Amino acid sequence: MAVSGLPPYDEANIFARILRGEIPCKKVHEDAWALAFHDINPQAPVHVLVIPKGKYCSFADFSAAASEAEIAGFVRAVGTVAKQLGLEAPGYRLLANMGPESGQEVPHFHVHLFGGRPLGRMLPKPA
Ligand code: AMP
């Protein structure tokens, strides 16, 4: 689903392979719109990735090209996962990297869900 100026979706990316069941994940939630699983390299006591089932390479792609049903379903799934993980009362952080300067590594749109400890500053201080 290439949006003008963005690269085409890479069917071989690791999250596409997880969605196809070709490689395992530690699943925490799945519904018609989204899959959530534990990050393989957690940066907090809770570090879950939530990905849409559709083929969108980034937030830019998803926000521009996904249907309203896909967007609503995905956002609700993120909220459901956070609630199921018991993070509503203590709080949590959502993060989505988009493009080279963000450090996005996997070209399938995903939201990081962090929690389980005080999370500190939103961004590190510049060196
Ligand atoms: P980003 O830098 O926003 O693209 O984040 C990609 C995230 O995917 C990183 O936090 C990785 O640790 C995580 N990751 C990469 N491969 C896997 C995998 N097979 N299962 C779970 N998480 C993964």
mmCIF file of C-alpha atoms and ligand atoms in Angstrom:
data_model
loop_
_atom_site.group_PDB
_atom_site.id
_atom_site.type_symbol
_atom_site.label_atom_id
_atom_site.label_comp_id
_atom_site.label_asym_id
_atom_site.label_seq_id
_atom_site.Cartn_x
_atom_site.Cartn_y
_atom_site.Cartn_z
ATOM 1 C CA MET A 1 0.000 0.000 0.000
ATOM 2 C CA ALA A 2 2.567 2.541 -1.048
ATOM 3 C CA VAL A 3 1.660 6.124 -0.345
ATOM 4 C CA SER A 4 3.312 8.588 -2.708
ATOM 5 C CA GLY A 5 6.936 9.195 -1.684
ATOM 6 C CA LEU A 6 7.109 6.200 0.672
ATOM 7 C CA PRO A 7 8.728 2.849 -0.126
ATOM 8 C CA PRO A 8 6.504 -0.083 -1.099
ATOM 9 C CA TYR A 9 5.550 -2.620 1.548
ATOM 10 C CA ASP A 10 8.205 -5.311 2.016
ATOM 11 C CA GLU A 11 6.459 -8.684 2.270
ATOM 12 C CA ALA A 12 9.620 -10.206 3.775
ATOM 13 C CA ASN A 13 9.765 -7.932 6.829
ATOM 14 C CA ILE A 14 9.860 -9.733 10.166
ATOM 15 C CA PHE A 15 6.404 -8.636 11.316
ATOM 16 C CA ALA A 16 4.842 -9.771 8.021
ATOM 17 C CA ARG A 17 6.442 -13.149 8.686
ATOM 18 C CA ILE A 18 5.026 -13.192 12.231
ATOM 19 C CA LEU A 19 1.562 -12.337 10.882
ATOM 20 C CA ARG A 20 1.820 -15.212 8.391
ATOM 21 C CA GLY A 21 2.824 -17.565 11.204
ATOM 22 C CA GLU A 22 6.228 -18.254 9.644
ATOM 23 C CA ILE A 23 8.077 -17.300 12.813
ATOM 24 C CA PRO A 24 6.804 -17.416 16.401
ATOM 25 C CA CYS A 25 5.957 -14.570 18.734
ATOM 26 C CA LYS A 26 4.917 -14.282 22.372
ATOM 27 C CA LYS A 27 1.342 -13.259 21.634
ATOM 28 C CA VAL A 28 -0.642 -11.207 24.135
ATOM 29 C CA HIS A 29 -3.671 -10.315 21.996
ATOM 30 C CA GLU A 30 -5.127 -10.927 18.565
ATOM 31 C CA ASP A 31 -8.339 -9.747 16.930
ATOM 32 C CA ALA A 32 -9.559 -8.933 13.429
ATOM 33 C CA TRP A 33 -7.472 -5.767 13.236
ATOM 34 C CA ALA A 34 -4.334 -6.228 15.254
ATOM 35 C CA LEU A 35 -1.769 -8.580 16.742
ATOM 36 C CA ALA A 36 0.123 -7.749 19.944
ATOM 37 C CA PHE A 37 3.223 -9.565 21.142
ATOM 38 C CA HIS A 38 6.185 -9.068 23.457
ATOM 39 C CA ASP A 39 9.196 -7.249 22.039
ATOM 40 C CA ILE A 40 12.154 -9.597 21.653
ATOM 41 C CA ASN A 41 14.474 -6.986 23.217
ATOM 42 C CA PRO A 42 12.382 -5.334 25.943
ATOM 43 C CA GLN A 43 13.250 -1.804 27.061
ATOM 44 C CA ALA A 44 10.891 -1.852 30.081
ATOM 45 C CA PRO A 45 9.285 -4.535 32.290
ATOM 46 C CA VAL A 46 6.370 -4.439 29.868
ATOM 47 C CA HIS A 47 7.307 -3.837 26.237
ATOM 48 C CA VAL A 48 4.672 -5.000 23.813
ATOM 49 C CA LEU A 49 4.367 -4.299 20.111
ATOM 50 C CA VAL A 50 0.948 -3.823 18.560
ATOM 51 C CA ILE A 51 0.743 -4.151 14.793
ATOM 52 C CA PRO A 52 -2.156 -3.814 12.385
ATOM 53 C CA LYS A 53 -3.002 -6.835 10.268
ATOM 54 C CA GLY A 54 -2.970 -4.754 7.097
ATOM 55 C CA LYS A 55 0.154 -4.183 5.030
ATOM 56 C CA TYR A 56 1.264 -0.701 6.106
ATOM 57 C CA CYS A 57 4.941 0.131 6.329
ATOM 58 C CA SER A 58 4.739 3.039 8.766
ATOM 59 C CA PHE A 59 2.458 5.439 10.606
ATOM 60 C CA ALA A 60 2.571 7.739 7.590
ATOM 61 C CA ASP A 61 1.301 4.920 5.391
ATOM 62 C CA PHE A 62 -1.284 3.698 7.914
ATOM 63 C CA SER A 63 -2.692 7.140 8.694
ATOM 64 C CA ALA A 64 -3.010 8.005 5.010
ATOM 65 C CA ALA A 65 -4.136 4.714 3.493
ATOM 66 C CA ALA A 66 -5.886 2.571 6.115
ATOM 67 C CA SER A 67 -9.671 2.496 6.225
ATOM 68 C CA GLU A 68 -11.545 4.079 9.100
ATOM 69 C CA ALA A 69 -12.474 0.583 10.290
ATOM 70 C CA GLU A 70 -8.819 -0.478 10.300
ATOM 71 C CA ILE A 71 -7.761 2.658 12.175
ATOM 72 C CA ALA A 72 -10.536 2.353 14.731
ATOM 73 C CA GLY A 73 -9.932 -1.359 15.178
ATOM 74 C CA PHE A 74 -6.209 -0.845 15.659
ATOM 75 C CA VAL A 75 -6.564 2.006 18.148
ATOM 76 C CA ARG A 76 -9.112 0.031 20.153
ATOM 77 C CA ALA A 77 -6.790 -2.971 20.162
ATOM 78 C CA VAL A 78 -3.953 -0.865 21.607
ATOM 79 C CA GLY A 79 -6.254 0.340 24.384
ATOM 80 C CA THR A 80 -7.502 -3.187 25.045
ATOM 81 C CA VAL A 81 -3.979 -4.563 25.320
ATOM 82 C CA ALA A 82 -2.892 -1.826 27.730
ATOM 83 C CA LYS A 83 -5.944 -2.497 29.883
ATOM 84 C CA GLN A 84 -5.466 -6.276 29.798
ATOM 85 C CA LEU A 85 -1.862 -5.842 30.903
ATOM 86 C CA GLY A 86 -2.985 -3.837 33.942
ATOM 87 C CA LEU A 87 -1.298 -0.643 32.785
ATOM 88 C CA GLU A 88 -4.194 1.812 32.978
ATOM 89 C CA ALA A 89 -3.819 2.665 36.668
ATOM 90 C CA PRO A 90 -0.018 3.014 36.783
ATOM 91 C CA GLY A 91 0.126 4.456 33.287
ATOM 92 C CA TYR A 92 2.032 3.606 30.152
ATOM 93 C CA ARG A 93 3.740 5.089 27.115
ATOM 94 C CA LEU A 94 2.994 4.598 23.422
ATOM 95 C CA LEU A 95 5.673 5.179 20.814
ATOM 96 C CA ALA A 96 5.735 4.774 17.054
ATOM 97 C CA ASN A 97 8.900 5.290 15.047
ATOM 98 C CA MET A 98 8.454 6.518 11.482
ATOM 99 C CA GLY A 99 11.284 6.717 8.989
ATOM 100 C CA PRO A 100 15.077 6.967 9.161
ATOM 101 C CA GLU A 101 15.549 9.740 11.731
ATOM 102 C CA SER A 102 13.264 7.946 14.183
ATOM 103 C CA GLY A 103 15.320 4.765 13.966
ATOM 104 C CA GLN A 104 12.433 2.660 12.645
ATOM 105 C CA GLU A 105 13.897 -0.789 12.038
ATOM 106 C CA VAL A 106 10.925 -2.881 10.975
ATOM 107 C CA PRO A 107 8.952 -1.562 7.989
ATOM 108 C CA HIS A 108 5.530 -2.708 9.186
ATOM 109 C CA PHE A 109 3.676 -0.076 11.218
ATOM 110 C CA HIS A 110 3.828 -0.836 14.934
ATOM 111 C CA VAL A 111 3.201 0.857 18.232
ATOM 112 C CA HIS A 112 5.481 0.173 21.180
ATOM 113 C CA LEU A 113 3.619 -0.099 24.486
ATOM 114 C CA PHE A 114 5.879 0.449 27.504
ATOM 115 C CA GLY A 115 5.048 0.124 31.189
ATOM 116 C CA GLY A 116 5.809 -1.564 34.459
ATOM 117 C CA ARG A 117 8.071 1.140 35.920
ATOM 118 C CA PRO A 118 8.360 4.937 35.977
ATOM 119 C CA LEU A 119 9.386 5.712 32.411
ATOM 120 C CA GLY A 120 11.339 8.914 32.899
ATOM 121 C CA ARG A 121 11.885 11.536 30.248
ATOM 122 C CA MET A 122 10.115 11.218 26.950
ATOM 123 C CA LEU A 123 13.364 11.649 25.027
ATOM 124 C CA PRO A 124 16.962 11.474 26.260
ATOM 125 C CA LYS A 125 18.786 14.763 26.638
ATOM 126 C CA PRO A 126 20.889 15.620 23.579
ATOM 127 C CA ALA A 127 24.545 14.652 24.062
HETATM 128 P P1 AMP B 1 11.393 -0.025 15.602
HETATM 129 O O1 AMP B 1 12.815 0.385 15.830
HETATM 130 O O2 AMP B 1 10.390 0.969 16.076
HETATM 131 O O3 AMP B 1 11.167 -0.458 14.164
HETATM 132 O O4 AMP B 1 11.159 -1.277 16.536
HETATM 133 C C1 AMP B 1 11.308 -2.592 16.118
HETATM 134 C C2 AMP B 1 11.214 -3.468 17.344
HETATM 135 O O5 AMP B 1 10.979 -4.804 16.921
HETATM 136 C C3 AMP B 1 12.466 -3.492 18.215
HETATM 137 O O6 AMP B 1 12.133 -3.049 19.526
HETATM 138 C C4 AMP B 1 12.893 -4.967 18.196
HETATM 139 O O7 AMP B 1 13.405 -5.410 19.426
HETATM 140 C C5 AMP B 1 11.583 -5.663 17.836
HETATM 141 N N1 AMP B 1 11.696 -6.958 17.189
HETATM 142 C C6 AMP B 1 12.469 -7.283 16.123
HETATM 143 N N2 AMP B 1 12.279 -8.564 15.774
HETATM 144 C C7 AMP B 1 11.350 -9.057 16.641
HETATM 145 C C8 AMP B 1 10.736 -10.324 16.808
HETATM 146 N N3 AMP B 1 11.021 -11.361 15.999
HETATM 147 N N4 AMP B 1 9.835 -10.482 17.802
HETATM 148 C C9 AMP B 1 9.549 -9.449 18.620
HETATM 149 N N5 AMP B 1 10.086 -8.223 18.514
HETATM 150 C C10 AMP B 1 10.987 -8.034 17.537
#
